[in-house]
Amino acid sequence: MKINDSIEILKGVGPKTLKLLNNLGIFTIEDLLYHYPNRYEDSSKILKLNEGVPGEKGTFRCRILKNTQDRRIRKGLYISTFLIEDETARASLTFFNNRFIGKSIHYGEEYLVYGRFERFKGLIQISSPEIERLSEIKNIGRIRAIYPLTQGINNNLLEKLFAQVLPLNLFENKLPKDLREKYGLMEKNMAIENIHRPSNRKAYIRARNTLIYEELFFFELSILQLKNNNIKDSGIKFEIHDEVFDLIKNLPFKLTSGQEKVLDEIFKDMEEGKAVNRLLQGDVGSGKTIVTVILSYIAKLNGYQSAIMAPTEILASQHFQSFRSLLESRGVHVRLLVGSTPPKIKEEILNALKNGLIDILIGTHAIIEENVEFFNLGLNVIDEQHRFGVIQRKKLQEKNRSAANIVMSATPIPRSLSLILYADLDLSVIDTMPMGRKKIKTLSINSSQEKDALNFIGQELKNGRQAYVICSLIEENENLENLEAVEDVYEKLKSFYKDFNVALLHGRLTGQEKNQVMEDFKENKIQLIVSTTVIEVGINVANASVIMVYNAERFGLATLHQLRGRVGRGSYQSYCILYNKSKTEISWQRMKILTDSQDGFYIANKDMELRGFGDILGTRQSGLPNLRLANPLRNINILKYAHEDAGKYLDENNNTINIFKNESKKLNL
Ligand code: ADP
Ligand code: MG
């Protein structure tokens, strides 16, 4: 068996199970081994029923005597209760929505019961437990890993699969031996074994530290390699002509001090002919686009072309319009190249580009394709960079290695951290918002307030404003009870707002259809868009004053903040309505973070605390090593060591290792 083999070869994985495991992202043996538990049940400490601590979870060894209750309380809530006892007390064991549990219980036998311990009026209750029949447990006193699951895959099945692969020690030790010894880390296979089947607490902690360090070490190694790739003695020397200041003077607004500061920083490097590799951060709506309009005008005046890459066609064509409206009258030739550009036009663009007839090419990843050749590329801009992979960034940058590089992101992370995570980039931050912006009034509502919210939106439409209504994507096999499908909401709102034009926008439309909808929305031919998150990034329509998000509980906070940033872009008082269909405490806490704050920095930090890091940095799609356990924010100390060690390692090995070698193939680029 090899690490890349399909999990099909394991006992217990038939076609049906295979599909379910695939849904969990598990395709190969390696994926399986990297499917880490999200928590553990510690049966190494077994309590007596009279030792339980109210409100806390614990493991108890008891007999299940009989079934005492089995009934539906209300729609969606089914309760089953059992009487249990040990030598110290009797208690009741309560399961929610697990109506067949009773069938599998062997009454009178001993079980290990792990669950929340409560005391009501002297009665002990253990709720939402996991139970295991004692006679079936191989070694009592172990720590049991509990995994993220999906319907049809239970913990036992995963344990059986792990039992087949863990003993084979399939991983190589990639981490250099001296580093392993320096920090007293485990060998890889031993660490993997102990993350899945910890022999004791100490071993678990060592295993975890080992894997966190390893993740961060290879993460840093790849970042530093990128940096080394970028290091060039010098870049293009740009002159900043008077025309540039004339453009700035004639903008429809005055630049904010944050924008001016950032421009100063970049101008300085450009004039000195330094290599420009810069991360431009600024909260949603801080005005990053105009900075790049100005920079690409500089490039043009110096005889260079610019490439602007955005993650969606909608955003690309919006940029296309902004750039054109500001620069075309100044003799700058701007073109748009996206996936849906017709082949004939594409060919014409490619020719013109090669011959230097186009000054600024704006597009999606269509512009990094092999056959896109520039005459003399001088500036690369990547917008919403967290949506792109490192490799895509490299692809663009390699079109001309001395061109200036600006990557933009609305995701603010602490400076200390970005210096390490984006070690290959200098950092500029737009830390002010344009004047006259009103605070976006944000509120979270439940289902009893939906009608009010819709009426409110109707009022805004009557006042001449426009609105967005966002629905989450529904994946196949999801329980639909609490979910609003975008098509249903569209039908509902179309008949609710009879006097207005309502349009549906979602990922399955072609690029052209999407653009048409956005175009019509901009021109106010459409007043309300019902959409999935395709409008999440960048969209800018100043007349839109309300955004309402259905099933807001399903979105990350950073995404909600981005969505909210679609309104409040002009001078109108704007509103964001978060329709939370979940009743859980945590979901309301999350909503509160957004209703309390408009500070993207604060929100991103909260999001990282609640959801971990991968999502926010976009490392999942970035092509950088995955961070599964490590959280750079929480593990900042380990990160610092990993950063240092990776640097030394590269020096000692003369930068000869290239860990991106195989990545391009994997990503199909
Ligand atoms: P983001 O940083 O989110 O990409 P944009 O570049 O899309 O933000 O800018 C948001 C809006 O703010 C746009 O309509 C833009 O024209 C406007 N804007 C940018 N800079 C200023 C400014 N200094 N004063 C007023 N409005 C501005
Ligand atoms: Mg933007």
mmCIF file of C-alpha atoms and ligand atoms in Angstrom, residues 253-256 259 283-290 434 437 538 540 569, ligand 1:
data_model
loop_
_atom_site.group_PDB
_atom_site.id
_atom_site.type_symbol
_atom_site.label_atom_id
_atom_site.label_comp_id
_atom_site.label_asym_id
_atom_site.label_seq_id
_atom_site.Cartn_x
_atom_site.Cartn_y
_atom_site.Cartn_z
ATOM 1 C CA PHE A 253 -12.925 62.808 -5.401
ATOM 2 C CA LYS A 254 -9.956 63.794 -3.309
ATOM 3 C CA LEU A 255 -7.661 60.916 -2.336
ATOM 4 C CA THR A 256 -7.751 59.952 1.327
ATOM 5 C CA GLN A 259 -4.352 56.360 -0.292
ATOM 6 C CA ASP A 283 -10.592 47.290 4.316
ATOM 7 C CA VAL A 284 -13.576 46.763 2.046
ATOM 8 C CA GLY A 285 -14.420 50.074 0.393
ATOM 9 C CA SER A 286 -11.176 51.832 1.348
ATOM 10 C CA GLY A 287 -10.499 52.560 -2.321
ATOM 11 C CA LYS A 288 -7.780 50.209 -3.449
ATOM 12 C CA THR A 289 -8.797 50.187 -7.098
ATOM 13 C CA ILE A 290 -7.972 53.809 -7.787
ATOM 14 C CA PRO A 434 -13.237 57.883 2.110
ATOM 15 C CA ARG A 437 -19.348 57.323 4.308
ATOM 16 C CA GLY A 538 -15.436 43.974 -5.239
ATOM 17 C CA ASN A 540 -19.448 48.533 -6.604
ATOM 18 C CA ARG A 569 -20.495 52.782 -1.322
HETATM 19 P P1 ADP B 1 -12.000 48.413 -2.368
HETATM 20 O O1 ADP B 1 -10.846 48.897 -1.563
HETATM 21 O O2 ADP B 1 -12.982 47.650 -1.558
HETATM 22 O O3 ADP B 1 -11.572 47.695 -3.626
HETATM 23 P P2 ADP B 1 -12.988 50.354 -4.263
HETATM 24 O O4 ADP B 1 -11.674 50.612 -4.882
HETATM 25 O O5 ADP B 1 -13.945 49.503 -5.021
HETATM 26 O O6 ADP B 1 -12.784 49.725 -2.813
HETATM 27 O O7 ADP B 1 -13.644 51.741 -3.899
HETATM 28 C C1 ADP B 1 -14.914 51.836 -3.321
HETATM 29 C C2 ADP B 1 -15.627 53.088 -3.773
HETATM 30 O O8 ADP B 1 -15.036 54.218 -3.171
HETATM 31 C C3 ADP B 1 -15.590 53.336 -5.256
HETATM 32 O O9 ADP B 1 -16.838 53.791 -5.669
HETATM 33 C C4 ADP B 1 -14.551 54.415 -5.422
HETATM 34 O O10 ADP B 1 -14.801 55.200 -6.548
HETATM 35 C C5 ADP B 1 -14.755 55.202 -4.159
HETATM 36 N N1 ADP B 1 -13.569 55.930 -3.695
HETATM 37 C C6 ADP B 1 -12.287 55.526 -3.762
HETATM 38 N N2 ADP B 1 -11.467 56.443 -3.221
HETATM 39 C C7 ADP B 1 -12.252 57.452 -2.810
HETATM 40 C C8 ADP B 1 -11.996 58.708 -2.167
HETATM 41 N N3 ADP B 1 -10.750 59.087 -1.851
HETATM 42 N N4 ADP B 1 -13.053 59.473 -1.880
HETATM 43 C C9 ADP B 1 -14.315 59.103 -2.195
HETATM 44 N N5 ADP B 1 -14.622 57.950 -2.805
HETATM 45 C C10 ADP B 1 -13.603 57.132 -3.111
#
